[in-house]
PDB file of C-alpha atoms and ligand atoms in Angstrom:
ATOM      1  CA  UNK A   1     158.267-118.920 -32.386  1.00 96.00           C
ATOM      2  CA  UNK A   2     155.434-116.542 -31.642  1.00 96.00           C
ATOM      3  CA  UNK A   3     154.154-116.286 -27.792  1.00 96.00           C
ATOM      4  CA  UNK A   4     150.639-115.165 -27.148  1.00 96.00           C
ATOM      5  CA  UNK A   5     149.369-114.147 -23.579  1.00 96.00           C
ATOM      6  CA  UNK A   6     145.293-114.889 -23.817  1.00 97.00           C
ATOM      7  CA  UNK A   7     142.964-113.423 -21.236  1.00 97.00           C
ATOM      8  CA  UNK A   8     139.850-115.360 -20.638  1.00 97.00           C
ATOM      9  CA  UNK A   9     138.098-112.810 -18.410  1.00 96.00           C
ATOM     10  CA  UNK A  10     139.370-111.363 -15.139  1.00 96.00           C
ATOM     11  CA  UNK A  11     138.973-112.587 -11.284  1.00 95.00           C
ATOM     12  CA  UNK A  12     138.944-110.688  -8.569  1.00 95.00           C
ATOM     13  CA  UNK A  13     140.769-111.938  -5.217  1.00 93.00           C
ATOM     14  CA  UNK A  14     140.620-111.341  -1.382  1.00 93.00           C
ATOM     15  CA  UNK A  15     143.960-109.851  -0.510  1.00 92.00           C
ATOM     16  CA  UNK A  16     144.086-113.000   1.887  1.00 91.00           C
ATOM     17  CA  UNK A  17     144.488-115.400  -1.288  1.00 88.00           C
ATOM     18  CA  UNK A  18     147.242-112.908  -2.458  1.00 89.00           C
ATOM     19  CA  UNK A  19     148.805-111.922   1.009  1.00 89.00           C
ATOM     20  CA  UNK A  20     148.370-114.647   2.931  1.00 86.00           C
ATOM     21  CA  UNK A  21     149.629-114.942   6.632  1.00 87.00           C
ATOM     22  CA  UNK A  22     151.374-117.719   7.574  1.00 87.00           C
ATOM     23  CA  UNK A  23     149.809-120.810  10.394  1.00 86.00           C
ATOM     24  CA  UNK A  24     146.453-121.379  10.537  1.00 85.00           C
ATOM     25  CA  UNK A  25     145.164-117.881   9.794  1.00 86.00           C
ATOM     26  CA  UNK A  26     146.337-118.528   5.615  1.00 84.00           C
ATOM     27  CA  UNK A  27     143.347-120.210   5.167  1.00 84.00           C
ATOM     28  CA  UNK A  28     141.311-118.729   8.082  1.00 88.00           C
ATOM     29  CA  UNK A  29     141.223-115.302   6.377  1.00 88.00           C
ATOM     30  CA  UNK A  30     140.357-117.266   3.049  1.00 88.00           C
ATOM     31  CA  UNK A  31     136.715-117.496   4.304  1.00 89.00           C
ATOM     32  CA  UNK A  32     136.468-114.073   6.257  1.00 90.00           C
ATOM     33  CA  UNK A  33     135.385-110.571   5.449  1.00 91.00           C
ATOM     34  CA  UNK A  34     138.203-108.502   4.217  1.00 91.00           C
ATOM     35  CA  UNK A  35     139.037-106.622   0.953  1.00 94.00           C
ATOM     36  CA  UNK A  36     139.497-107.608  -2.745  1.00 95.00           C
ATOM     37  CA  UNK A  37     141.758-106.356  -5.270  1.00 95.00           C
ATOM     38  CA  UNK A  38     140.896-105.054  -8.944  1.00 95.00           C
ATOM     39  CA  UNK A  39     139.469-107.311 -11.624  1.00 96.00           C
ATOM     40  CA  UNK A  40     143.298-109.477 -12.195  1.00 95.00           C
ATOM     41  CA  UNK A  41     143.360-111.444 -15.937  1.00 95.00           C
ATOM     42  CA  UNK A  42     143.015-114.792 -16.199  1.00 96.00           C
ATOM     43  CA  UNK A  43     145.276-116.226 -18.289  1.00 95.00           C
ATOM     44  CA  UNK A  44     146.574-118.925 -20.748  1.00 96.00           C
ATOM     45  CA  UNK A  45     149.556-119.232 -23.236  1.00 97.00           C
ATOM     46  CA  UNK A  46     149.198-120.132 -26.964  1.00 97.00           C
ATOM     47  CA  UNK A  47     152.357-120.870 -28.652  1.00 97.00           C
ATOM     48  CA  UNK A  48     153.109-120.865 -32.070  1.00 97.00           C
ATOM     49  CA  UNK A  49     156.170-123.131 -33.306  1.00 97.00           C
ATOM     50  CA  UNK A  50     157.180-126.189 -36.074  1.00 96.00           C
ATOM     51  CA  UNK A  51     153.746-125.308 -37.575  1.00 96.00           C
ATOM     52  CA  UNK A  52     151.504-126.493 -35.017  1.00 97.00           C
ATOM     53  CA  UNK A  53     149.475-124.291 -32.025  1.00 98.00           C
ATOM     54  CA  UNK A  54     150.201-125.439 -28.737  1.00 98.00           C
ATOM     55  CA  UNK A  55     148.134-123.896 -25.667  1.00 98.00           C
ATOM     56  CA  UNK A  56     149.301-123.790 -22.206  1.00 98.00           C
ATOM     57  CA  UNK A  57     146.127-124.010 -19.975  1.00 98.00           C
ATOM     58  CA  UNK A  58     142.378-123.183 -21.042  1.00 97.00           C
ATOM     59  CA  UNK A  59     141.780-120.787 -19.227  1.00 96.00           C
ATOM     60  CA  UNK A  60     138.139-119.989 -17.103  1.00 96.00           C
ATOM     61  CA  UNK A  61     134.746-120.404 -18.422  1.00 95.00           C
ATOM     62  CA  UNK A  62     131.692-118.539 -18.075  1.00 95.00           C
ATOM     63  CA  UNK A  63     130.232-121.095 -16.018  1.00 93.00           C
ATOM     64  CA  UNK A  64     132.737-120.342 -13.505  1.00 93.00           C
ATOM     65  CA  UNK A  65     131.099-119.929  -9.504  1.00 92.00           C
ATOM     66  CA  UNK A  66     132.478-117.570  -6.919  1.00 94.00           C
ATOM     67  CA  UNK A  67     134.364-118.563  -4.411  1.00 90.00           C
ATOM     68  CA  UNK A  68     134.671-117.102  -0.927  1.00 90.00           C
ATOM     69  CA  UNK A  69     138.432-115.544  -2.113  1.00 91.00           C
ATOM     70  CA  UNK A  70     137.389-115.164  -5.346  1.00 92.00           C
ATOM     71  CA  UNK A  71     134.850-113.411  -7.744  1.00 95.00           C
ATOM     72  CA  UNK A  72     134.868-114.448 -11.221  1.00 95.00           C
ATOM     73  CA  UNK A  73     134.167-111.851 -14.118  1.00 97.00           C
ATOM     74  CA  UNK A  74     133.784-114.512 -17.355  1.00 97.00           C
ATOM     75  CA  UNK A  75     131.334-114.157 -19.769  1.00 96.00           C
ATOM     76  CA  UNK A  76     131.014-116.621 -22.451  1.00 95.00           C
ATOM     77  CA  UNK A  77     132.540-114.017 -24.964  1.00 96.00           C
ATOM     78  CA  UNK A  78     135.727-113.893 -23.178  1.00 96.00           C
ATOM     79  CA  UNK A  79     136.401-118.005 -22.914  1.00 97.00           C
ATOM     80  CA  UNK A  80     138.669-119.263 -25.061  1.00 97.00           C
ATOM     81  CA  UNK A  81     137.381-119.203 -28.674  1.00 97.00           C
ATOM     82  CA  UNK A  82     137.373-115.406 -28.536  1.00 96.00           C
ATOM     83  CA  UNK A  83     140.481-115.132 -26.404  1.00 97.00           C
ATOM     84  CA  UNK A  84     142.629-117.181 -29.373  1.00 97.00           C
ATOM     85  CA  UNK A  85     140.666-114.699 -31.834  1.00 97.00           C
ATOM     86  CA  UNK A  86     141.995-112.082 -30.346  1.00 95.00           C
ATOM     87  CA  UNK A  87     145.491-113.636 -31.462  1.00 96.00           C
ATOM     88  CA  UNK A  88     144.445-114.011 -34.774  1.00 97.00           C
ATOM     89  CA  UNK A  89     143.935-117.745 -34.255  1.00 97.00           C
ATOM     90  CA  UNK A  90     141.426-120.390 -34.065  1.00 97.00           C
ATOM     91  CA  UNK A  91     140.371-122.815 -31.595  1.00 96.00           C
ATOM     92  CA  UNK A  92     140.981-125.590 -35.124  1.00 96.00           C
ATOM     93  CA  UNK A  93     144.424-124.037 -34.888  1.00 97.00           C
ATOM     94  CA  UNK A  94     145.100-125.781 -31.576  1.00 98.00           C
ATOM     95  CA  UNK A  95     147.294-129.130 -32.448  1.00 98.00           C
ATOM     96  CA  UNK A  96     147.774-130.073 -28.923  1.00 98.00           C
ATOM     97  CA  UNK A  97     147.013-128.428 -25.060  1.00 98.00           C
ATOM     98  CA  UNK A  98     149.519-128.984 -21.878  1.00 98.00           C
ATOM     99  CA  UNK A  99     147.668-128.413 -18.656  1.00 98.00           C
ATOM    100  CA  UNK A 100     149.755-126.844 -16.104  1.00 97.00           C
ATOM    101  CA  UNK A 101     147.270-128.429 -13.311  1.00 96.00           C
ATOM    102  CA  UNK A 102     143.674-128.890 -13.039  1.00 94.00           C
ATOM    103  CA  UNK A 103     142.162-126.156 -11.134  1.00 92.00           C
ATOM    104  CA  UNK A 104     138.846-124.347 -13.119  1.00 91.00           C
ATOM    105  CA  UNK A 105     140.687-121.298 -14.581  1.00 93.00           C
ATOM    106  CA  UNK A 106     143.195-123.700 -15.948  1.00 96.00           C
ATOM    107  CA  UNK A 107     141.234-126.172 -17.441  1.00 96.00           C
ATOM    108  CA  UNK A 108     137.604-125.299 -17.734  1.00 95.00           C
ATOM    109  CA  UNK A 109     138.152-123.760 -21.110  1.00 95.00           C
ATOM    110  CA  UNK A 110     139.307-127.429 -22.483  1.00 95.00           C
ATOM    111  CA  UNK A 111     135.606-128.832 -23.069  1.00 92.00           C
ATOM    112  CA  UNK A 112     135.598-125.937 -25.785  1.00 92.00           C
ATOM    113  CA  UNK A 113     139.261-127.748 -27.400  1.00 94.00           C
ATOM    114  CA  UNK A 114     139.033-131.070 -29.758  1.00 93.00           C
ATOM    115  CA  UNK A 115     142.937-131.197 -29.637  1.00 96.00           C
ATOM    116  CA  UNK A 116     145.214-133.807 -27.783  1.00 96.00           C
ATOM    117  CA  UNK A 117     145.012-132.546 -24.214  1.00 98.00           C
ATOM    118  CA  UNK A 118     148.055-133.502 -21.408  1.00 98.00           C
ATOM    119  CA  UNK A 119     148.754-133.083 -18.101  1.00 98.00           C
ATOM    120  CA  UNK A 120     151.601-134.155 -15.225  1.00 97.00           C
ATOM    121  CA  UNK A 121     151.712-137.539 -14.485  1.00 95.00           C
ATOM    122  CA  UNK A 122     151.758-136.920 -10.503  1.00 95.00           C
ATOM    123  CA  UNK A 123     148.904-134.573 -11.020  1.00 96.00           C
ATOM    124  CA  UNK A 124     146.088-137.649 -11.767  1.00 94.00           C
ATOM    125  CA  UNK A 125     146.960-139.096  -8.068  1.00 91.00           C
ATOM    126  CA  UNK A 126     146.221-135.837  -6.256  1.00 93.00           C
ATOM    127  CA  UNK A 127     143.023-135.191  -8.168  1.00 94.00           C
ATOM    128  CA  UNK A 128     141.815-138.709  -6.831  1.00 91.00           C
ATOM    129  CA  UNK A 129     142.528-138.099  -3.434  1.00 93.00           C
ATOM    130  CA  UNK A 130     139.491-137.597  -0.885  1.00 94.00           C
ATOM    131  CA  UNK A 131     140.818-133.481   0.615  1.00 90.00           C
ATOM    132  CA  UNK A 132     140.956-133.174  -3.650  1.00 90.00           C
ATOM    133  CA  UNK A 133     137.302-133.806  -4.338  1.00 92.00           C
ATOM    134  CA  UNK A 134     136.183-132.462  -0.613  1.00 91.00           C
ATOM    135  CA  UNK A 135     137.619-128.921  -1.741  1.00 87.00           C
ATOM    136  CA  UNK A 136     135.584-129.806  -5.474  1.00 89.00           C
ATOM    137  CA  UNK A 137     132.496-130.241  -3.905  1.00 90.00           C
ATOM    138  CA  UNK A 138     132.889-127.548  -1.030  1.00 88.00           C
ATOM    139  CA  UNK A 139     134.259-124.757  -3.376  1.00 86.00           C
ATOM    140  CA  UNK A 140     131.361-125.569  -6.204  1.00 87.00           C
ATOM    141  CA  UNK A 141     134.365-125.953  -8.594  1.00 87.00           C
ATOM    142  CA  UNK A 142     133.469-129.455 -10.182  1.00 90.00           C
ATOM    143  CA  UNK A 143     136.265-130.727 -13.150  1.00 93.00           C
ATOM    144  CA  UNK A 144     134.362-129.544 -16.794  1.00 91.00           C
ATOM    145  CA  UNK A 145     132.667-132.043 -19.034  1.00 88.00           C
ATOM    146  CA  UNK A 146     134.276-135.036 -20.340  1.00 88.00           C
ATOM    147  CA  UNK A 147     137.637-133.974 -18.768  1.00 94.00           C
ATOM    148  CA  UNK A 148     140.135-136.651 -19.939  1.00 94.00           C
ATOM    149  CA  UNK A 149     144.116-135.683 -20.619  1.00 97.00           C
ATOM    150  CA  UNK A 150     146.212-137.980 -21.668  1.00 97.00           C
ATOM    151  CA  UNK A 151     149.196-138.883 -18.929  1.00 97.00           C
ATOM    152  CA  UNK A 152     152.470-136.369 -19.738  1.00 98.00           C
ATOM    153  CA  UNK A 153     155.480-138.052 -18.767  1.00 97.00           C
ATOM    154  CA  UNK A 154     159.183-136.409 -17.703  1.00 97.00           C
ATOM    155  CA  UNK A 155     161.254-138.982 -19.869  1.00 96.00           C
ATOM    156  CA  UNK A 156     163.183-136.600 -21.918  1.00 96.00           C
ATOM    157  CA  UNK A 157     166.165-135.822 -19.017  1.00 95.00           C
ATOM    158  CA  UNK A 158     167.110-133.017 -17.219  1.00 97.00           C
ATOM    159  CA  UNK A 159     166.795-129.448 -18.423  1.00 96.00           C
ATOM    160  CA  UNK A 160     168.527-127.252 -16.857  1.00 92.00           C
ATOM    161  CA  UNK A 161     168.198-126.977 -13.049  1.00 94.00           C
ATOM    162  CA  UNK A 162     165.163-129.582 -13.218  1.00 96.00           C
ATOM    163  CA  UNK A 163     166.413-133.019 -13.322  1.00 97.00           C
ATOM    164  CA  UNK A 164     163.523-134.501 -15.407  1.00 97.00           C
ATOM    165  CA  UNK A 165     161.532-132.624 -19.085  1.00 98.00           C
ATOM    166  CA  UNK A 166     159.063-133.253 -21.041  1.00 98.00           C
ATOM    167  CA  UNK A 167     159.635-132.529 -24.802  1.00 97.00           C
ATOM    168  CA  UNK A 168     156.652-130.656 -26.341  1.00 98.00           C
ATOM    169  CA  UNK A 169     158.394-129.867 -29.416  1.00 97.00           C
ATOM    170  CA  UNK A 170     160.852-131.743 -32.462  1.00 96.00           C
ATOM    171  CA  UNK A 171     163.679-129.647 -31.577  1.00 96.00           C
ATOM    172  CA  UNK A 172     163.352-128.891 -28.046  1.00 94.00           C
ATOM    173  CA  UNK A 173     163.002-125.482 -27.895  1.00 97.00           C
ATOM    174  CA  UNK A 174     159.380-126.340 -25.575  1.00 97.00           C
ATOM    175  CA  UNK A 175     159.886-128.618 -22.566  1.00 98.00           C
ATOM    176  CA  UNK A 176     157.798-128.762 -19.628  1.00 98.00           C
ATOM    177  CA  UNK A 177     159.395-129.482 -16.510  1.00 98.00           C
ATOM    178  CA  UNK A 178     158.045-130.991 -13.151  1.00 97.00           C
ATOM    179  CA  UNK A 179     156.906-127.583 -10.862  1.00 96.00           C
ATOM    180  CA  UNK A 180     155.183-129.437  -7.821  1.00 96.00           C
ATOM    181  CA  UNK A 181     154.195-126.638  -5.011  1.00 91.00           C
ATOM    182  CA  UNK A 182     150.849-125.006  -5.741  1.00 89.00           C
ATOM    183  CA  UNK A 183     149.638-128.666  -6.459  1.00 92.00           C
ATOM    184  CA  UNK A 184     151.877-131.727  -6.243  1.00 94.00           C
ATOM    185  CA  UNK A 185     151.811-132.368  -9.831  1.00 96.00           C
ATOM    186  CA  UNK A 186     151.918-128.877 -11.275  1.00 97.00           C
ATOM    187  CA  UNK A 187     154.529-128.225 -14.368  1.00 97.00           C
ATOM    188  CA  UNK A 188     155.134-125.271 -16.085  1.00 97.00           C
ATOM    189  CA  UNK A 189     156.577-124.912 -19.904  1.00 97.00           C
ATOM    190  CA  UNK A 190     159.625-123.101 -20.859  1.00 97.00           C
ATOM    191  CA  UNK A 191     160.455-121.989 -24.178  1.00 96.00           C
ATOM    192  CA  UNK A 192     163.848-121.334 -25.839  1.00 95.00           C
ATOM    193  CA  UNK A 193     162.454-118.293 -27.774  1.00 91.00           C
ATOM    194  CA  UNK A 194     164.099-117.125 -31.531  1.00 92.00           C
ATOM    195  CA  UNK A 195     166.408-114.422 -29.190  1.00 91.00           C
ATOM    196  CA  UNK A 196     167.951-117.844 -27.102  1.00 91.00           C
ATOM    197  CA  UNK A 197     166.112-116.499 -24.050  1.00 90.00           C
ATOM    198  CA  UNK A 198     164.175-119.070 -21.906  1.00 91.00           C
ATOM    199  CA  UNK A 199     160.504-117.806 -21.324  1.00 90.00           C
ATOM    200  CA  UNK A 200     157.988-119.383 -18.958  1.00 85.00           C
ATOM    201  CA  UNK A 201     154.810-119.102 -20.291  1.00 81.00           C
ATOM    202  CA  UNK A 202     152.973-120.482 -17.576  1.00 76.00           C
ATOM    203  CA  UNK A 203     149.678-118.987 -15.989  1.00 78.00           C
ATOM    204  CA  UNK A 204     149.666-117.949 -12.389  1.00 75.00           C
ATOM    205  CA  UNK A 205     146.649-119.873 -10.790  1.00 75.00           C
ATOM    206  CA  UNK A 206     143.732-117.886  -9.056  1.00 67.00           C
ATOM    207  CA  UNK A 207     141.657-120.635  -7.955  1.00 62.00           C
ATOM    208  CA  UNK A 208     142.740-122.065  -5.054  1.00 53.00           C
ATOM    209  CA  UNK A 209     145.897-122.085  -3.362  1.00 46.00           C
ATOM    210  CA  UNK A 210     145.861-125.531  -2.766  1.00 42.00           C
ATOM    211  CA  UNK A 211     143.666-128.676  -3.096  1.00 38.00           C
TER     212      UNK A 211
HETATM  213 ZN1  LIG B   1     145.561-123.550  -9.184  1.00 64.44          ZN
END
């Protein structure tokens, strides 16, 4: 099993987003004057195992807006195709993507991906739901181009401390387990790697902290 780390450009954040308060002043500061870190990476997970490419997340596109916490630095040389070049791969190496949740610098990279594409079950609801597509609309941050995952189900029984999985992999050394928090429906992969260690290739989200 080979893990890659991919960086599709860098973001930089209000020290709000990464420090928030707690009350009503976490998402006050959000839209106020105050500093911003260093350019952060964005990133997404490419995993090679049983022969096939599987990528965690897209990552962010150049067509990317800025937000009021954040300021996106993507140009279409860093999206995806050059980030898995990078890696020595190809975006025909891709055999199947697992969306961790749908934010932009999680899935705006996928119009750019022909493979299979899934995401949480519980994650479809909350993309429907009115706050959902306010915070779309508000935050310029619309879903990319014929966005359409398939539906991943938790059918495969508990792993670990998580009582449901997801099996991404023949021999279950890839699961993705149900993660809800930063949306309702996020998951996040883990990997049983060659050493026996489990990994969590997952990308931290710099989008929005909820919604
Ligand atoms: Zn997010």
């Amino acid at each position: 099993m080979r893990i890659h780390a991919l960086t599709t450009g860098s973001v930089s954040l209000k020290h709000a987003f990464l420090h928030p308060r707690e009350g009503v002043r976490r998402q006050l500061d959000l839209f106020l004057p105050g500093e911003w870190s260093a350019r952060l990476p964005i990133h997404c997970w490419a995993i090679e195992h049983e022969d096939r490419v599987l990528l965690v997340d897209t990552g962010e596109s150049a067509t990317a807006r800025d937000i009021p916490f954040a300021r996106f630095h993507v140009t279409t040389a860093d999206e995806l195709p050059a980030a898995l070049s990078a890696a020595g791969l190809s975006i025909d190496d891709v055999s199947e993507v697992i969306l961790t949740h749908h934010h932009g610098d999680h899935v705006d990279g996928l119009s750019r991906v022909r493979a299979r594409a899934r995401m949480g079950e519980a994650e479809f609801a909350f993309i429907d739901l009115p706050f959902s597509r306010f915070m779309r609309r508000a935050l310029r941050q619309p879903l990319p181009p014929g966005f359409a995952p398939e539906r991943l189900s938790f059918d495969d029984g508990a792993f670990g401390a998580f009582p449901r999985s997801a099996n991404l992999s023949t021999d279950g050394r890839i699961v993705a387990v149900e993660t809800p928090g930063h949306t309702p429906g996020h998951l996040s992969v883990i990997c049983v790697d060659d050493a026996g260690n489990h990994v969590h290739p997952t990308p931290r989200c710099t989008s929005r902290r909820s919604g």
